[in-house]
Coordinates of C-alpha atoms in Angstrom, one line a residue:
M1281 CA -13.6 5.6 -22.2
L1282 CA -15.9 5.5 -19.4
N1283 CA -18.0 2.0 -19.3
K1284 CA -21.6 3.3 -20.2
T1285 CA -22.9 0.0 -18.5
T1286 CA -20.9 0.8 -15.4
L1287 CA -22.7 4.4 -15.5
G1288 CA -26.2 2.9 -16.4
V1289 CA -26.0 0.6 -13.2
A1290 CA -24.9 3.1 -10.8
I1291 CA -27.6 5.6 -11.8
S1292 CA -30.3 2.8 -11.9
A1293 CA -29.5 1.8 -8.4
A1294 CA -29.7 5.3 -7.1
L1295 CA -32.9 6.0 -8.9
S1296 CA -34.5 2.6 -8.0
F1297 CA -33.6 3.4 -4.2
S1298 CA -35.0 6.6 -4.1
V1299 CA -38.6 5.4 -5.0
S1300 CA -38.4 2.8 -2.2
G1301 CA -37.0 4.6 0.7
A1302 CA -38.4 5.8 4.1
E1303 CA -40.3 8.9 4.8
Q1304 CA -38.1 10.9 7.0
S1305 CA -34.6 12.1 6.1
I1306 CA -31.6 11.6 8.4
E1307 CA -29.5 14.3 10.5
K1308 CA -28.4 17.2 8.3
I1309 CA -24.7 18.0 8.2
T1310 CA -23.5 21.5 7.9
V1311 CA -20.2 22.3 5.9
T1312 CA -18.3 25.3 4.7
A1313 CA -17.4 24.2 1.2
N1314 CA -18.3 27.7 -0.2
K1315 CA -16.6 29.4 2.7
F1316 CA -20.0 29.8 4.5
E1317 CA -22.2 27.5 6.5
Q1318 CA -24.9 25.6 4.5
S1319 CA -26.5 22.3 4.8
I1320 CA -24.5 19.5 2.8
N1321 CA -27.5 18.8 0.9
D1322 CA -27.5 22.4 -0.6
V1323 CA -24.0 22.2 -1.6
L1324 CA -24.0 21.4 -5.3
A1325 CA -20.8 19.3 -5.5
S1326 CA -19.4 15.9 -4.1
V1327 CA -18.8 16.2 -0.4
N1328 CA -17.7 14.0 2.1
V1329 CA -17.1 14.7 5.9
I1330 CA -15.2 12.7 8.4
D1331 CA -16.1 13.7 11.9
R1332 CA -14.1 13.0 15.2
A1333 CA -16.5 10.2 16.1
E1334 CA -15.6 8.4 13.0
I1335 CA -11.9 8.9 13.5
E1336 CA -12.0 7.4 17.0
A1337 CA -14.1 4.4 16.2
S1338 CA -11.8 3.2 13.2
N1339 CA -8.7 3.5 15.4
V1340 CA -6.6 4.3 12.2
R1341 CA -3.1 5.6 12.9
D1342 CA -2.7 8.0 10.2
L1343 CA -4.5 10.4 7.9
P1344 CA -3.7 8.7 4.5
T1345 CA -5.2 5.5 5.9
L1346 CA -8.4 7.4 6.9
L1347 CA -8.7 8.8 3.4
S1348 CA -8.1 5.5 1.9
K1349 CA -11.7 4.5 2.8
Q1350 CA -13.3 7.6 1.2
V1351 CA -14.8 7.2 -2.3
G1352 CA -12.4 8.6 -5.0
F1353 CA -9.2 8.5 -3.1
Q1354 CA -6.2 6.1 -3.8
I1355 CA -3.4 6.0 -1.6
N1356 CA 0.3 5.3 -2.8
S1357 CA 2.8 5.0 -0.2
N1358 CA 6.4 4.4 -0.2
G1359 CA 6.6 2.3 2.8
G1360 CA 5.1 2.7 6.2
F1361 CA 4.4 5.4 8.9
G1362 CA 5.8 8.8 7.7
Q1363 CA 7.1 7.9 4.1
L1364 CA 6.3 9.7 1.2
T1365 CA 2.6 8.9 0.2
G1366 CA 0.9 10.1 -3.0
V1367 CA -2.8 10.9 -2.0
S1368 CA -4.6 10.9 -5.2
L1369 CA -8.3 12.2 -5.7
R1370 CA -10.0 11.2 -8.6
G1371 CA -6.8 10.0 -10.3
T1372 CA -4.9 13.2 -10.0
G1373 CA -1.5 13.9 -8.5
S1374 CA -1.2 14.8 -4.8
G1375 CA -0.6 18.4 -5.8
D1376 CA -3.9 18.8 -7.6
T1377 CA -5.8 18.8 -4.3
L1378 CA -5.6 21.9 -2.0
I1379 CA -4.9 21.0 1.5
L1380 CA -6.3 23.4 4.1
I1381 CA -5.9 23.8 7.8
D1382 CA -8.6 25.8 9.5
G1383 CA -8.9 27.4 5.9
V1384 CA -5.3 28.2 5.8
R1385 CA -3.0 27.0 2.6
T1386 CA -0.6 24.7 3.7
G1387 CA 2.4 22.7 2.4
S1388 CA 5.6 23.3 0.5
A1389 CA 5.6 25.8 -2.1
A1390 CA 8.7 24.2 -3.5
A1391 CA 7.2 20.7 -3.8
G1392 CA 3.8 22.1 -4.3
Q1393 CA 2.1 19.7 -2.0
K1394 CA 1.4 18.6 1.7
V1395 CA 2.8 15.7 3.3
L1396 CA -0.1 14.5 4.8
N1397 CA 1.3 11.7 6.9
N1398 CA 2.9 14.1 9.2
V1399 CA -0.7 15.9 10.3
P1400 CA -1.5 14.3 13.6
L1401 CA -4.8 12.8 13.7
N1402 CA -5.2 13.7 17.4
S1403 CA -5.3 17.5 16.2
I1404 CA -8.1 16.7 13.7
E1405 CA -12.1 17.5 14.9
R1406 CA -13.3 17.2 11.4
I1407 CA -12.5 17.1 7.6
E1408 CA -14.6 18.2 4.9
I1409 CA -13.8 16.8 1.3
I1410 CA -14.8 19.0 -1.5
K1411 CA -14.6 17.2 -4.9
G1412 CA -14.2 18.9 -8.5
S1413 CA -12.3 22.0 -9.7
R1414 CA -12.8 24.7 -6.8
A1415 CA -10.5 27.5 -7.9
A1416 CA -13.6 30.0 -8.3
I1417 CA -13.6 29.6 -4.4
Y1418 CA -9.9 28.7 -3.3
G1419 CA -7.6 29.7 -6.2
S1420 CA -4.6 27.7 -7.5
D1421 CA -4.3 23.9 -6.7
A1422 CA -7.8 22.9 -6.4
L1423 CA -8.0 21.1 -9.7
A1424 CA -9.3 17.8 -8.3
G1425 CA -10.9 19.4 -4.9
V1426 CA -10.1 20.4 -1.5
I1427 CA -9.6 18.9 1.7
N1428 CA -10.1 21.2 4.7
I1429 CA -8.9 19.9 8.1
I1430 CA -10.7 21.6 11.1
T1431 CA -8.6 21.2 14.1
R1432 CA -9.8 19.8 17.4
E1433 CA -12.5 21.2 19.7
S1434 CA -12.7 19.0 22.6
D1435 CA -15.5 19.1 25.3
N1436 CA -14.0 17.0 28.1
L1437 CA -10.1 16.2 29.0
S1438 CA -9.2 12.9 27.7
V1439 CA -5.7 11.0 27.6
S1440 CA -5.0 8.1 25.7
A1441 CA -2.0 5.4 25.0
T1442 CA -1.9 3.2 22.0
F1443 CA 0.8 0.3 21.6
G1444 CA 1.5 -1.7 18.5
S1445 CA 3.6 -3.9 15.9
D1446 CA 7.1 -2.5 15.0
S1447 CA 7.5 -1.1 18.4
Y1448 CA 4.8 1.6 17.8
Q1449 CA 3.6 3.8 20.6
D1450 CA 1.3 6.9 20.8
Y1451 CA 0.2 9.2 23.4
Q1452 CA -2.4 11.8 23.5
V1453 CA -4.1 14.3 25.6
A1454 CA -7.0 16.6 24.4
G1455 CA -9.4 18.9 26.5
S1456 CA -10.9 22.2 26.8
V1457 CA -11.2 25.1 29.6
K1458 CA -14.1 27.4 29.7
S1459 CA -14.0 30.7 31.6
G1460 CA -16.8 33.2 30.9
D1461 CA -17.1 33.8 27.2
I1462 CA -13.6 32.4 26.4
T1463 CA -13.1 28.8 25.5
T1464 CA -9.8 27.4 25.1
A1465 CA -9.3 23.8 23.6
F1466 CA -5.9 22.1 23.2
N1467 CA -4.4 19.0 22.1
A1468 CA -1.1 17.2 22.4
G1469 CA 0.4 13.9 21.2
F1470 CA 3.6 11.9 20.7
E1471 CA 4.1 9.0 18.2
K1472 CA 6.9 7.0 17.5
T1473 CA 7.6 3.6 15.6
D1474 CA 10.7 1.7 14.8
G1475 CA 9.0 0.9 11.3
F1476 CA 10.2 -1.7 8.7
D1477 CA 12.3 -1.9 5.9
V1478 CA 10.8 0.2 3.1
L1479 CA 12.5 -0.5 0.2
Q1480 CA 13.8 -3.7 -1.7
G1481 CA 17.4 -3.8 -2.9
V1482 CA 19.1 -1.6 -0.7
A1483 CA 20.0 -1.3 3.1
P1484 CA 17.7 -4.0 4.9
D1485 CA 17.4 -1.7 7.8
E1486 CA 14.2 -0.4 10.0
D1487 CA 13.0 3.0 8.9
G1488 CA 11.5 4.5 11.9
Y1489 CA 9.2 7.5 12.2
E1490 CA 8.4 10.1 15.1
N1491 CA 6.0 13.0 15.6
K1492 CA 5.8 15.2 18.4
N1493 CA 2.7 17.7 18.0
L1494 CA 0.6 20.3 20.1
G1495 CA -2.1 22.6 19.4
F1496 CA -4.7 25.3 20.8
K1497 CA -7.9 27.1 20.0
V1498 CA -9.1 30.1 21.7
N1499 CA -12.5 31.5 21.0
Y1500 CA -14.2 34.5 22.6
T1501 CA -17.6 35.7 21.8
D1502 CA -18.8 39.0 22.5
A1503 CA -22.8 40.0 21.7
H1504 CA -21.7 43.3 20.5
Y1505 CA -18.4 42.9 18.7
G1506 CA -18.8 39.2 17.4
D1507 CA -16.6 36.1 17.9
F1508 CA -12.9 36.2 18.1
K1509 CA -10.6 33.3 17.7
L1510 CA -6.9 32.4 17.9
L1511 CA -5.4 29.1 16.5
G1512 CA -2.1 27.2 16.5
Q1513 CA -0.6 24.0 15.6
Y1514 CA 2.8 22.8 15.8
S1515 CA 4.3 19.5 14.8
E1516 CA 8.2 18.0 14.4
G1517 CA 9.7 14.8 13.8
F1518 CA 11.5 12.6 11.4
A1519 CA 11.2 9.7 8.9
D1520 CA 13.9 7.4 8.2
Y1521 CA 13.8 6.2 4.5
D1522 CA 15.5 4.2 1.7
S1523 CA 16.6 5.7 -1.4
S1524 CA 17.7 3.9 -4.8
F1525 CA 19.9 6.8 -5.5
S1526 CA 22.3 6.0 -2.4
P1527 CA 24.8 3.3 -1.8
A1528 CA 23.0 -0.2 -1.2
A1529 CA 24.4 -0.2 2.4
S1530 CA 23.5 3.2 3.4
T1531 CA 21.2 4.1 6.4
V1532 CA 21.8 7.7 6.7
E1533 CA 18.7 8.9 4.7
T1534 CA 16.3 10.7 7.0
G1535 CA 13.8 13.3 6.3
G1536 CA 13.2 15.8 9.1
F1537 CA 10.0 18.3 9.5
K1538 CA 8.9 21.1 11.6
N1539 CA 5.6 22.7 10.8
Y1540 CA 3.6 25.3 12.5
Q1541 CA 0.6 27.5 12.0
L1542 CA -0.8 30.4 13.7
S1543 CA -3.9 32.2 12.8
A1544 CA -6.4 34.9 14.2
G1545 CA -9.8 35.8 13.2
W1546 CA -12.9 37.9 13.8
N1547 CA -16.5 37.2 12.5
K1548 CA -19.7 39.0 13.1
N1549 CA -23.2 37.9 12.0
Y1550 CA -25.9 40.7 11.7
T1551 CA -29.7 40.4 10.5
N1552 CA -29.0 39.9 6.9
Q1553 CA -25.0 39.7 6.6
S1554 CA -21.9 38.6 8.0
H1555 CA -18.3 39.4 7.9
S1556 CA -15.1 37.7 8.9
I1557 CA -11.5 38.4 8.7
D1558 CA -8.8 35.9 9.1
I1559 CA -4.9 36.5 9.3
A1560 CA -2.4 33.4 9.5
I1561 CA 1.3 32.6 9.1
A1562 CA 2.7 29.1 8.4
T1563 CA 5.8 27.4 7.9
D1564 CA 6.8 24.2 6.0
D1565 CA 10.1 23.2 7.1
S1566 CA 11.7 19.9 6.0
D1567 CA 15.4 18.5 6.1
N1568 CA 16.4 15.8 3.8
T1569 CA 19.7 13.9 5.0
F1570 CA 21.2 11.8 2.1
V1571 CA 24.2 10.5 0.6
D1572 CA 25.6 13.1 -2.0
F1573 CA 26.0 11.2 -5.5
F1574 CA 29.2 13.1 -6.4
T1575 CA 31.1 12.9 -3.1
G1576 CA 29.8 9.9 -1.5
L1577 CA 29.5 11.6 1.8
P1578 CA 26.3 12.6 3.7
A1579 CA 24.8 15.7 3.0
T1580 CA 21.5 17.7 4.1
S1581 CA 19.3 19.8 2.1
T1582 CA 16.5 22.2 3.8
F1583 CA 13.1 23.4 2.0
I1584 CA 11.4 25.9 4.1
T1585 CA 8.2 27.6 2.9
K1586 CA 7.0 30.7 5.1
R1587 CA 3.6 31.6 4.0
T1588 CA 1.5 34.8 5.2
Q1589 CA -2.3 34.8 4.3
I1590 CA -4.9 37.4 4.9
D1591 CA -8.8 36.5 3.9
Y1592 CA -11.9 38.7 4.2
N1593 CA -15.3 37.0 3.3
G1594 CA -18.6 38.5 3.4
Q1595 CA -22.2 37.1 2.7
Y1596 CA -25.3 39.3 2.1
Q1597 CA -28.9 37.9 2.5
L1598 CA -31.0 39.8 -0.1
S1599 CA -34.1 37.6 0.2
N1600 CA -35.0 34.2 1.6
E1601 CA -34.0 32.6 -1.5
F1602 CA -31.1 34.8 -2.8
N1603 CA -27.8 35.8 -1.4
I1604 CA -24.3 37.0 -2.4
S1605 CA -21.0 35.8 -0.9
G1606 CA -17.5 37.1 -1.7
G1607 CA -14.3 38.0 -0.5
I1608 CA -10.5 39.0 -0.9
N1609 CA -7.9 36.7 -0.6
W1610 CA -3.9 37.5 -0.5
Y1611 CA -1.1 35.3 0.4
N1612 CA 2.8 35.3 0.0
D1613 CA 4.9 32.1 -0.5
D1614 CA 8.6 32.6 0.4
V1615 CA 11.3 29.7 -0.1
S1616 CA 14.3 32.3 0.5
Q1617 CA 15.5 30.4 3.5
S1618 CA 15.9 26.9 1.7
S1619 CA 19.4 25.6 1.2
T1620 CA 18.5 25.4 -2.5
Q1621 CA 18.7 28.9 -4.0
Y1622 CA 16.1 29.5 -6.5
D1623 CA 16.3 32.3 -9.4
I1624 CA 13.1 33.6 -7.9
Q1625 CA 12.3 33.2 -4.4
K1626 CA 8.8 34.6 -3.4
R1627 CA 5.6 35.3 -5.1
D1628 CA 2.5 37.3 -4.2
V1629 CA -1.0 36.2 -5.0
L1630 CA -4.0 38.6 -4.6
A1631 CA -7.8 37.5 -5.5
V1632 CA -11.2 38.6 -5.5
F1633 CA -14.0 36.4 -6.0
V1634 CA -17.8 36.9 -5.6
G1635 CA -20.6 34.4 -5.7
A1636 CA -24.5 34.3 -6.1
Y1637 CA -26.6 31.6 -4.4
Y1638 CA -30.3 30.8 -5.2
N1639 CA -32.2 28.4 -3.1
T1640 CA -36.0 27.6 -3.2
E1641 CA -37.9 24.6 -2.0
K1642 CA -37.4 22.9 -5.4
V1643 CA -34.6 24.8 -7.3
L1644 CA -30.9 25.5 -6.5
A1645 CA -28.2 27.4 -8.3
N1646 CA -25.0 29.2 -7.9
L1647 CA -22.4 31.0 -10.1
T1648 CA -19.1 32.1 -8.5
V1649 CA -16.2 34.0 -10.4
R1650 CA -12.7 34.7 -9.1
Q1651 CA -9.7 36.6 -10.5
D1652 CA -6.2 35.5 -9.5
D1653 CA -3.5 38.0 -9.8
D1654 CA -0.2 36.0 -9.5
E1655 CA 2.9 38.3 -9.7
Q1656 CA 4.7 35.6 -11.7
F1657 CA 2.3 34.4 -14.1
G1658 CA -0.4 37.4 -14.2
D1659 CA -4.3 36.9 -14.1
E1660 CA -6.2 33.7 -14.1
T1661 CA -10.1 34.1 -14.3
T1662 CA -12.0 30.9 -13.0
Y1663 CA -15.8 30.1 -12.5
T1664 CA -18.1 27.6 -10.9
A1665 CA -21.5 27.4 -12.4
A1666 CA -24.1 24.7 -10.8
A1667 CA -27.7 23.9 -10.6
G1668 CA -29.9 21.5 -8.5
Y1669 CA -33.2 20.1 -8.3
H1670 CA -35.0 18.9 -5.2
L1671 CA -36.9 15.6 -6.7
S1672 CA -38.3 15.3 -3.5
E1673 CA -37.6 16.1 0.4
D1674 CA -35.0 13.6 0.2
A1675 CA -33.6 13.4 -3.2
T1676 CA -31.5 16.2 -5.0
F1677 CA -30.1 16.1 -8.5
R1678 CA -27.0 18.3 -9.3
I1679 CA -25.0 19.5 -12.2
S1680 CA -22.0 21.6 -12.4
Q1681 CA -19.2 22.9 -14.5
S1682 CA -16.0 24.6 -13.0
T1683 CA -12.5 25.7 -14.1
G1684 CA -9.4 25.5 -12.1
F1685 CA -5.7 26.0 -12.3
K1686 CA -2.3 25.3 -10.6
A1687 CA 0.7 27.6 -10.9
P1688 CA 4.2 25.4 -11.4
T1689 CA 6.1 25.1 -8.2
F1690 CA 9.4 26.7 -7.3
D1691 CA 11.1 23.3 -8.1
D1692 CA 9.4 22.8 -11.4
L1693 CA 10.5 26.5 -12.2
Y1694 CA 13.9 27.0 -10.7
Y1695 CA 15.5 24.0 -9.1
P1696 CA 19.0 24.1 -10.0
A1697 CA 20.6 21.3 -12.0
F1698 CA 23.5 19.3 -10.4
P1699 CA 26.9 20.0 -12.0
G1700 CA 27.3 18.4 -15.3
S1701 CA 23.8 17.0 -15.3
P1702 CA 21.0 18.0 -17.9
P1703 CA 18.3 20.8 -16.3
S1704 CA 16.0 19.4 -14.1
S1705 CA 13.6 22.6 -13.9
N1706 CA 11.9 24.4 -16.8
P1707 CA 11.4 28.2 -16.2
N1708 CA 9.1 28.4 -19.4
L1709 CA 6.2 25.9 -17.7
E1710 CA 2.8 27.2 -18.1
P1711 CA 0.0 26.8 -15.3
E1712 CA -2.2 23.5 -15.6
K1713 CA -5.5 24.6 -16.3
S1714 CA -8.7 22.2 -15.9
L1715 CA -12.4 22.1 -17.0
N1716 CA -14.6 19.7 -14.5
R1717 CA -18.0 18.6 -15.4
E1718 CA -20.0 16.7 -13.0
I1719 CA -23.7 15.4 -12.7
G1720 CA -24.8 13.9 -9.5
L1721 CA -28.0 12.7 -7.6
N1722 CA -28.2 12.3 -3.7
V1723 CA -30.9 10.3 -2.0
D1724 CA -31.1 10.6 1.8
F1725 CA -33.2 8.7 4.0
D1726 CA -33.7 7.2 7.7
V1727 CA -32.7 3.8 6.7
A1728 CA -30.1 4.5 4.0
S1729 CA -28.5 7.1 1.7
V1730 CA -27.1 7.0 -1.5
D1731 CA -25.1 9.2 -3.7
V1732 CA -23.9 8.9 -7.2
A1733 CA -21.4 11.4 -9.4
I1734 CA -20.3 10.9 -12.8
F1735 CA -17.5 13.2 -13.7
R1736 CA -15.1 14.5 -16.3
N1737 CA -12.0 16.6 -15.6
D1738 CA -9.9 17.5 -18.5
I1739 CA -6.6 19.3 -17.5
E1740 CA -4.5 21.2 -20.3
D1741 CA -0.8 22.0 -19.9
K1742 CA -0.3 19.2 -17.3
I1743 CA 3.2 19.3 -15.8
Y1744 CA 4.9 16.0 -16.1
L1745 CA 8.3 14.7 -15.5
D1746 CA 9.7 13.2 -18.8
T1747 CA 12.2 10.1 -18.8
N1748 CA 15.0 12.5 -17.9
Y1749 CA 13.1 14.0 -15.1
F1750 CA 12.5 17.4 -16.9
P1751 CA 9.3 19.0 -16.4
I1752 CA 7.3 19.8 -19.4
N1753 CA 3.7 20.6 -20.3
L1754 CA 1.5 17.9 -21.8
N1755 CA -1.2 19.1 -24.0
E1756 CA -3.9 17.4 -22.3
V1757 CA -5.0 14.6 -19.7
R1758 CA -8.4 13.4 -18.9
Y1759 CA -9.8 11.9 -15.9
E1760 CA -13.2 10.5 -16.2
G1761 CA -15.5 8.2 -14.0
V1762 CA -18.4 7.4 -11.8
E1763 CA -18.5 7.4 -8.0
F1764 CA -21.2 5.3 -6.1
T1765 CA -21.9 5.2 -2.4
L1766 CA -24.3 3.4 -0.4
S1767 CA -25.1 3.6 3.6
Q1768 CA -27.6 1.5 5.0
Q1769 CA -28.8 -1.0 7.7
L1770 CA -27.9 -4.5 6.6
F1771 CA -29.0 -7.6 8.9
G1772 CA -28.9 -5.2 11.7
F1773 CA -25.3 -4.1 10.6
D1774 CA -24.2 -0.5 9.7
S1775 CA -23.3 -1.1 6.2
N1776 CA -21.0 1.7 4.3
L1777 CA -19.9 0.8 0.7
N1778 CA -18.7 2.9 -2.0
F1779 CA -17.2 2.0 -5.7
A1780 CA -15.3 4.2 -8.0
Y1781 CA -14.7 3.6 -11.8
L1782 CA -12.1 5.7 -13.3
S1783 CA -10.4 6.4 -16.7
A1784 CA -7.2 8.5 -16.6
E1785 CA -5.0 8.9 -19.8
N1786 CA -2.9 11.0 -21.6
K1787 CA -4.9 12.4 -24.6
E1788 CA -1.9 12.8 -26.9
T1789 CA -0.8 9.1 -26.7
G1790 CA -4.0 7.5 -25.4
A1791 CA -1.8 5.8 -22.7
E1792 CA -2.9 5.2 -19.0
L1793 CA -1.7 7.3 -16.4
Q1794 CA 0.8 6.1 -13.8
N1795 CA -0.6 4.6 -10.4
V1796 CA -4.3 5.0 -11.1
A1797 CA -6.5 1.9 -10.4
K1798 CA -9.5 2.0 -12.8
R1799 CA -11.9 0.3 -10.1
T1800 CA -11.6 0.6 -6.2
F1801 CA -14.2 -0.8 -3.9
N1802 CA -14.4 -0.1 -0.1
W1803 CA -16.8 -1.9 2.4
E1804 CA -17.3 -1.8 6.0
L1805 CA -19.8 -3.3 8.2
A1806 CA -20.0 -2.2 11.8
K1807 CA -22.4 -3.0 14.8
Q1808 CA -22.8 -2.0 18.3
F1809 CA -23.1 -4.9 21.0
G1810 CA -23.9 -3.1 23.9
A1811 CA -20.7 -1.6 25.2
F1812 CA -18.5 -3.0 22.6
D1813 CA -18.5 -2.0 19.0
A1814 CA -16.9 -3.6 16.1
S1815 CA -16.2 -2.9 12.5
L1816 CA -14.5 -5.0 9.6
D1817 CA -13.7 -3.3 6.5
M1818 CA -12.5 -4.3 3.0
Q1819 CA -10.4 -2.4 0.5
Y1820 CA -9.9 -3.4 -3.2
R1821 CA -7.6 -1.8 -5.7
S1822 CA -7.5 -3.1 -9.4
D1823 CA -4.2 -3.6 -11.1
R1824 CA -2.7 -0.2 -12.8
R1825 CA 0.1 1.0 -14.9
G1826 CA 3.5 1.6 -13.1
A1827 CA 6.7 3.4 -14.0
E1828 CA 8.3 3.5 -17.4
R1829 CA 11.9 2.5 -17.6
R1830 CA 13.8 2.1 -21.0
G1831 CA 10.7 1.7 -22.8
T1832 CA 9.4 -1.0 -20.4
V1833 CA 6.2 -0.2 -18.3
T1834 CA 5.7 -2.1 -15.2
R1835 CA 2.2 -3.3 -14.2
L1836 CA 1.1 -3.4 -10.6
G1837 CA -1.4 -6.1 -9.4
S1838 CA -4.7 -5.8 -8.0
Y1839 CA -5.1 -6.6 -4.4
T1840 CA -7.7 -6.7 -1.3
L1841 CA -7.1 -5.8 2.2
W1842 CA -9.3 -6.6 5.2
N1843 CA -8.9 -4.6 8.7
L1844 CA -10.6 -5.0 11.9
A1845 CA -11.3 -2.6 14.6
G1846 CA -13.2 -2.9 18.1
N1847 CA -13.8 -0.6 21.1
Y1848 CA -15.2 -1.5 24.5
Q1849 CA -16.5 1.0 26.8
V1850 CA -15.3 -0.4 30.4
N1851 CA -17.2 2.2 32.4
E1852 CA -18.1 6.0 32.0
H1853 CA -14.3 7.0 32.0
I1854 CA -12.3 4.1 30.3
E1855 CA -12.4 2.8 26.9
V1856 CA -10.1 0.1 25.3
S1857 CA -9.5 -0.4 21.6
L1858 CA -8.0 -2.5 19.2
R1859 CA -7.2 -2.6 15.4
V1860 CA -5.8 -5.1 13.1
E1861 CA -4.7 -4.0 9.7
N1862 CA -4.1 -6.2 6.9
L1863 CA -5.9 -8.9 8.7
F1864 CA -4.9 -11.9 6.4
D1865 CA -1.3 -10.8 6.1
K1866 CA -1.5 -10.1 2.3
E1867 CA 1.5 -9.6 0.2
Y1868 CA 1.3 -7.0 -2.4
N1869 CA 3.0 -3.9 -4.2
A1870 CA 1.7 -0.6 -4.4
V1871 CA 4.4 1.6 -5.9
D1872 CA 7.5 0.6 -7.9
S1873 CA 10.7 2.3 -7.2
N1874 CA 13.6 1.4 -9.6
A1875 CA 15.0 -1.3 -11.6
D1876 CA 18.5 -3.2 -12.0
F1877 CA 20.2 -1.9 -14.6
T1878 CA 22.1 -5.4 -15.6
T1879 CA 19.2 -7.6 -14.6
G1880 CA 16.2 -5.7 -15.3
E1881 CA 14.6 -6.8 -11.9
V1882 CA 12.2 -4.2 -10.7
Y1883 CA 12.0 -3.2 -7.1
Y1884 CA 9.2 -2.3 -5.1
Y1885 CA 8.3 -0.3 -1.8
N1886 CA 7.5 -2.6 0.8
T1887 CA 3.9 -2.8 2.2
P1888 CA 3.0 -3.5 5.9
E1889 CA 2.4 -7.0 6.8
R1890 CA -0.4 -7.7 9.5
R1891 CA 0.0 -5.1 12.2
F1892 CA -1.7 -5.0 15.7
F1893 CA -2.7 -2.0 17.5
A1894 CA -4.2 -2.0 21.1
G1895 CA -4.9 1.2 23.1
A1896 CA -6.9 2.7 26.1
R1897 CA -8.4 6.1 26.7
Y1898 CA -9.5 7.8 29.8
Q1899 CA -12.1 10.6 29.7
F1900 CA -12.5 12.6 32.9

């Protein structure tokens, strides 16, 4: 159960700070958590925003590393760049957080998740993270929250190059062109590394990674007809990996990917209403080369998801205090072009939602209801009910309750069994269903800001692989915890720290859930010294339960990592950068893989040693 002392300390810290704060609030941030623009202070949910300036200042090289500094996230990586990485929000699995790119669903409908390692950072302008069950707005998969990635909108032309450990190299270009009422932004990148050996006990080879990508965003504004946009993103590459299911000396294991997304949209604002329509197509294409267990020869399996999506969203301002927002959402998932032949290869989802939002000087409230019609599972009705109160100009209390669901994936339901092997899919699975409750307090001043959130997320019929890798529905799992964030000036430094305490357990057995640390702590100190800025960040993860094999449960130890970053503005055009990851060369285990059947020795995925990255950027 959640430690009441921990909760009390977090709440007391936030409340005591609210009394002693400064008089004026800091710059307000606008987000689209409810599918329309509103101040982040008016969103009755835990919301984090990562902007382009933060991405560039940190000099991080991939999206999971960037997310790892945010409160509530735990990153479980099977090695280095491009390797399969679990991105856990508030303890849940990677597939329980919906990933959007410019509001479009993305990822594999077969596996039920998006490989975030392959989303290039040079294509990202901003990331909005909304926590809690958000199915009433976004539908299936948003059990833990939503990550909406907004693509690049560069103002000036810039080129950059970065080099680092393990023969790492990265080249990027981004810019924009404006002609009359048309603005075109573009980005392109190439990233490559030889990598390092990612898995103990098998082939001691380097496991490299490559990513080639490009994107564009065209906006046209007409005073009479509204705003039109055309967006596209494309990336392709590969990641070598190691497998405990292959011969120990095998080096053929490679995962290739080819992803693209194209969308067109229109929106128009009137005096008291606004309307928008978006149409998108997206493909998630992955090729997996491995050694066939039965023949001993190399084989390749292909998983292709083709998705078509259409959205209508409207907002009506009935008064200064009250507005209604709603929409229609349709999408189709198609996995028929995969090499694996599923019994059912396509499914459509049609949804309608409506929300009412009330906002006065003191009181905030909203209620949203959504109905999803999944042609495979029938109807699902979800809701979000939230209320808030402005304790002062700078402090807001919030409380909410919301429901969510996640439909089983094509792999869960229809993945064919290997000849002579037990079944590996279950067509009788039920959708997961969640009930999320949260209370929170945000205090926002010139000198500092505090946010504290206490949450409980109960998920029924959680889909879980048993010891024979057969998917089943568990009766109920529970995630509950507290998150605390403090940003302030500390002895002339910008200090950003966050802490999370999380309990995650199977309610049937009382057992801890796998790979979930109870305590996580992140702290970053940054300072500007004229043309030079530097930051030092620390990440702590407590010990956690590993995998269970033959009745024995492994235990993964706690660890603390330090990272250093610096940037120097040589002149108005040139900036040079440096990043050192795992500054003190900490040896640690993040994820376990398998065990030797004869000795019982456990093998782990290797983690990066100390790594250096240095780069330069030229802005025209």
